[in-house]
Coordinates of C-alpha atoms in Angstrom, one line a residue:
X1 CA 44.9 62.1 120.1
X2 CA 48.8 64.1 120.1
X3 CA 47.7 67.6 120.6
X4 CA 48.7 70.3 117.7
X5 CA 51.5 72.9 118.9
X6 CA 51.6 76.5 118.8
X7 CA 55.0 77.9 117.9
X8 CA 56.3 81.5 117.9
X9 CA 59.3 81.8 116.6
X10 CA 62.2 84.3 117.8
X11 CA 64.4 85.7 114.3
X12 CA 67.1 87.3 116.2
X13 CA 70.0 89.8 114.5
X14 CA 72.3 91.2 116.7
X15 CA 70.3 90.6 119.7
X16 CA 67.3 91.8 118.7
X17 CA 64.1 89.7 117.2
X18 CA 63.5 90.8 113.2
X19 CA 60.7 90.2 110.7
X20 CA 61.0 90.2 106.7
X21 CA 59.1 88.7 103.8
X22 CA 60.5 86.4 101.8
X23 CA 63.7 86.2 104.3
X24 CA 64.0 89.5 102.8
X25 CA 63.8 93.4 104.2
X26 CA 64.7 92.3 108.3
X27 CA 62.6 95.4 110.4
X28 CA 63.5 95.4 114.5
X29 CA 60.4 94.1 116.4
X30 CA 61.6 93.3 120.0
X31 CA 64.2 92.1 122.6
X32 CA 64.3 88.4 122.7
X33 CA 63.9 87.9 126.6
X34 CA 60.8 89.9 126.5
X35 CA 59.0 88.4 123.8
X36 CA 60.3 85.0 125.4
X37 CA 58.7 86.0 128.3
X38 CA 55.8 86.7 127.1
X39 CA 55.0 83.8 125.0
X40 CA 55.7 81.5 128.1
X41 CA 53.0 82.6 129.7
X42 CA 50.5 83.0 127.3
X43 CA 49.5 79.4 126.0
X44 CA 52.6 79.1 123.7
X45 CA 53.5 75.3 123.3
X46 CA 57.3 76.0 122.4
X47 CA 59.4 78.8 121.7
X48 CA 62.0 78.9 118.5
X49 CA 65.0 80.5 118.9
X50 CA 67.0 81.2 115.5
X51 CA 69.9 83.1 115.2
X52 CA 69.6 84.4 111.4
X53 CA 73.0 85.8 110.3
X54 CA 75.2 83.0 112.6
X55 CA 75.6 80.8 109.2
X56 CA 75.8 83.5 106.9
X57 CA 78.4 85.7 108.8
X58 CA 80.0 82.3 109.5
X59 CA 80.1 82.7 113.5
X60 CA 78.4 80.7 116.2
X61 CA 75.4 81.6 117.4
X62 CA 75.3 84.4 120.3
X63 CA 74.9 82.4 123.8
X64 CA 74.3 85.0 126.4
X65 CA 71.5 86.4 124.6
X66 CA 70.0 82.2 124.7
X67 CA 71.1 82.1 128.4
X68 CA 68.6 84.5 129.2
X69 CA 66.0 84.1 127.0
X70 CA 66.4 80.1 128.5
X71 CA 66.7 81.1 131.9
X72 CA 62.9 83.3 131.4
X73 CA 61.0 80.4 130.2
X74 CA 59.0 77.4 131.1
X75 CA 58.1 75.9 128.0
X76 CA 60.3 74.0 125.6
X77 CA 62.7 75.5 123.6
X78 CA 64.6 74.8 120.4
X79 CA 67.4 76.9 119.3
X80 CA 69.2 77.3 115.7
X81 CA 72.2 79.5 113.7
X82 CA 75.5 78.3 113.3
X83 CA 75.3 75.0 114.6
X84 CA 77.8 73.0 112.5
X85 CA 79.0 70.4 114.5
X86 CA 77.8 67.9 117.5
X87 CA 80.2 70.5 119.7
X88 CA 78.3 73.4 118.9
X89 CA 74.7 71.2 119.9
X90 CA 77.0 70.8 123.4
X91 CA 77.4 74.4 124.0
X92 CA 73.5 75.6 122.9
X93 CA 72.2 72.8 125.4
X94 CA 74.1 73.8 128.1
X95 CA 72.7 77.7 127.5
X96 CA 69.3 76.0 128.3
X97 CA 68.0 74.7 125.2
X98 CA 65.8 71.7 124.9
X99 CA 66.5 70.8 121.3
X100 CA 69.0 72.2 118.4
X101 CA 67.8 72.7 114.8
X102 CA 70.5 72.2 112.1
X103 CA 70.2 73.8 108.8
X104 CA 73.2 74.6 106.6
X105 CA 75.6 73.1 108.8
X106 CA 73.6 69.5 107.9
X107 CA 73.4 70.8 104.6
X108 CA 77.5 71.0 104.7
X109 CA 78.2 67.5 106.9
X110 CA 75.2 65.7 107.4
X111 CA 77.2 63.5 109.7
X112 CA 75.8 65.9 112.3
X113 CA 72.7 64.8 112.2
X114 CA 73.7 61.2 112.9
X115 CA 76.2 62.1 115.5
X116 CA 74.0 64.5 117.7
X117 CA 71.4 62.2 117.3
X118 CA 73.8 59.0 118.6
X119 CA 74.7 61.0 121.5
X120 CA 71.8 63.4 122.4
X121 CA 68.7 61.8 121.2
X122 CA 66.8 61.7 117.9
X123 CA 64.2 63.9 119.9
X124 CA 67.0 66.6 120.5
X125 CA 67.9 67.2 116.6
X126 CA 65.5 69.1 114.5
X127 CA 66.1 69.7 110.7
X128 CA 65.1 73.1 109.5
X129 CA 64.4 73.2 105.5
X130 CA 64.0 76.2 104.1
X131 CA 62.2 75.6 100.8
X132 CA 61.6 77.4 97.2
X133 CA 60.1 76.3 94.6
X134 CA 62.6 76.5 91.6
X135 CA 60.8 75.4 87.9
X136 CA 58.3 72.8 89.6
X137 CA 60.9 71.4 91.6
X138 CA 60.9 72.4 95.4
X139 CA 64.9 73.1 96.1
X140 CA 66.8 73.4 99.3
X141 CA 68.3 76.9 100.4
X142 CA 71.0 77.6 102.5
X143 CA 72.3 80.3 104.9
X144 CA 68.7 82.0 105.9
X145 CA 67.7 81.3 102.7
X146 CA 70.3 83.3 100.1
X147 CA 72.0 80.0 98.5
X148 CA 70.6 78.1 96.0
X149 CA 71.8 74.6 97.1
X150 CA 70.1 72.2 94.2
X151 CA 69.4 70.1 96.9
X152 CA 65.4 68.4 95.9
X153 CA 63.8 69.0 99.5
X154 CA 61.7 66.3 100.1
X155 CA 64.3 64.1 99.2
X156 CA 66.9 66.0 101.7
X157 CA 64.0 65.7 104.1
X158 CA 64.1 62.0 104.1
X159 CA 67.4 61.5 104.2
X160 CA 67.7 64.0 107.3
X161 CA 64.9 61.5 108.8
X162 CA 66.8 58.6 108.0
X163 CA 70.2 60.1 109.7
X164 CA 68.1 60.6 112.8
X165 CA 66.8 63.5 112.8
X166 CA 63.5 63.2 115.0
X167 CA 61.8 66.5 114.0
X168 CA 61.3 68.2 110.6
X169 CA 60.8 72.2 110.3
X170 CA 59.4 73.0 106.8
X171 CA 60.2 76.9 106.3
X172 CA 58.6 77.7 102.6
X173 CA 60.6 80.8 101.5
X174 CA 57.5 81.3 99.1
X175 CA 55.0 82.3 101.6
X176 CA 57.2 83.5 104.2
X177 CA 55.7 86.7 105.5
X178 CA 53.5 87.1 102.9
X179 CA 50.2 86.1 105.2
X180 CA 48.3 84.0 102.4
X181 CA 48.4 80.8 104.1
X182 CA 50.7 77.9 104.9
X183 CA 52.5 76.3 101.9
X184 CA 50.3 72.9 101.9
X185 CA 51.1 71.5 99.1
X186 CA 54.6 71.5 100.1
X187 CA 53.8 70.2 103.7
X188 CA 51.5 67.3 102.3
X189 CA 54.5 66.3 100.1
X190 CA 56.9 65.9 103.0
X191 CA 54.1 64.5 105.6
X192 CA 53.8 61.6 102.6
X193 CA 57.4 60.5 103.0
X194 CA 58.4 60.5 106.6
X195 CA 56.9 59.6 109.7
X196 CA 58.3 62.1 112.6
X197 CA 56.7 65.1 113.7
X198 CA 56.5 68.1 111.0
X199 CA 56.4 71.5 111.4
X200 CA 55.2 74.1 109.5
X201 CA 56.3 77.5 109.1
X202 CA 55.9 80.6 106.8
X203 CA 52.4 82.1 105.8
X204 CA 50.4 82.3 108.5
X205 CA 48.0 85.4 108.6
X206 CA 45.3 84.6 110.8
X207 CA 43.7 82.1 112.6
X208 CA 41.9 80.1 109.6
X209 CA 45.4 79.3 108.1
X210 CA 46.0 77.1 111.1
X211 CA 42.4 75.6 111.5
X212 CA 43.7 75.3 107.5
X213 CA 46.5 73.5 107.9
X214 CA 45.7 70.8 110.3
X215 CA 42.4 70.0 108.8
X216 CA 44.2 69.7 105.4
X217 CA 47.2 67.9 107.0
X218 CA 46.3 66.1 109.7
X219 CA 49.9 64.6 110.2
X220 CA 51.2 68.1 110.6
X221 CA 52.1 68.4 114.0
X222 CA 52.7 72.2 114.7
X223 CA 52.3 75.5 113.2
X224 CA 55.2 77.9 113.8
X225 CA 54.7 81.9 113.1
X226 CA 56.6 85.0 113.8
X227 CA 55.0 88.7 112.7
X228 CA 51.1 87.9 113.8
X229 CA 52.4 86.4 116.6
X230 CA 54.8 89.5 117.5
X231 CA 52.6 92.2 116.2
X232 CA 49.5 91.0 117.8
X233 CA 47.5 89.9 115.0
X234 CA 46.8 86.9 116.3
X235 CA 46.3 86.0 120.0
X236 CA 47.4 82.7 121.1
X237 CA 44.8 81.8 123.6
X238 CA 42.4 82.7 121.1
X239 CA 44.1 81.0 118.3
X240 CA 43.7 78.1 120.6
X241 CA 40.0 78.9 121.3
X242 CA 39.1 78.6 118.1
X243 CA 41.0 75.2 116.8
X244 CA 39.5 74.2 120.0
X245 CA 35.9 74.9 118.6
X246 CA 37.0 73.5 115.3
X247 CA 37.8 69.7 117.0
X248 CA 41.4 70.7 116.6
X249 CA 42.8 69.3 119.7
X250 CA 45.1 71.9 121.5
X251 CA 46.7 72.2 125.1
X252 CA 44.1 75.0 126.2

């Protein structure tokens, strides 16, 4: 049986790591190679590395802060912001990354996603959704989650699958740092239509959400969190621990 992954993920603004809610209110928490250092060594499966203002403030993402964080690390990394073109995929893996994540730039010229993936792998290109719920209808957002694309998700999800995209990030904007829980019914709708690895992200508040989530969804292959993994609300190892004790299978 595939093991579940554990994934912090690394907001980082001007060099430092931020947390919001909503993808609202950004508050300083710590300096990316640290926190990268830390997680490597304490049971993390991956590390995400997302530059949050590269799309937005329309620049590419900021590579000697990624050189160093990659250069601290023994554990996979994948690395988003401002990646637009199969260039910009060239530059962050050759800063160390393990596998980009596209967002708005897909959302822009999907042809990314087909070219990257002709060139570096399917496994290499991950799409990052992030995801609001809009009148019943789950919508795709672009630029860190401020644009209102009227793009319907799980149908930009599939096509992103059918480009060749080989991994699928699910950020719900609705229970992003709000700590209630992962968004499952969102996650079960996009787990129904596509058959590469899914990961979730935004909600988690303690350890039950993830024994939660892949008990609920079995075909969800990680859980990705920021602030409880930052703040030191939840512990990975223990985290681990206990979706051990549940029959979650876990790299211990």
């Amino acid at each position: 049986m595939i093991t579940k992954r554990i994934i912090p993920c690394l907001d980082v603004k001007d060099g430092r790591v931020v947390k919001g809610t909503n993808f609202k209110g950004l508050a300083d928490v710590n300096s990316p190679v640290e926190l990268a250092k830390y997680y490597s060594g304490c049971g993390a499966d991956e590390l995400v590395f997302y530059d949050i203002t590269a799309s937005s403030e329309g620049r590419k993402l900021f590579t000697k802060v990624l050189t160093e964080v990659a250069s601290q690390i023994f554990i996979p990394l994948t690395v988003g912001g401002g990646i637009n073109t199969v260039e910009d995929f060239d530059r962050v893996l050759k800063c160390g990354a393990d596998k980009v994540s596209v967002n708005s730039g897909a959302i822009k010229d999907p042809s990314v996603i087909l070219n990257s993936a002709k060139k570096y792998g399917n496994q290499c290109v991950v799409l990052s959704v992030d995801v609001k719920k809009v009148d019943g209808e789950y919508l795709v957002f672009a630029k860190g989650g401020r644009d209102n694309t009227g793009i319907n998700a799980i149908e930009w999800i599939k096509k992103g699958v059918s480009l060749g995209a080989g991994e699928i990030v699910v950020n719900s904007i609705d229970t992003d740092g709000v700590k209630g829980g992962f968004d499952l019914p969102l996650l079960e709708r996009v787990c129904n239509v596509i058959d590469v690895p899914v990961i979730a992200s935004g909600g988690a508040g303690n350890e039950k959400h993830f024994v939660d989530l892949f008990k609920s969804l079995p075909k969800v292959d990680a859980g990705l969190a920021a602030s409880i993994f930052h703040f030191g609300q939840v512990e990975i190892k223990e985290l681990k621990k206990t979706l051990n004790k549940e029959g979650i299978p876990v790299r211990i």
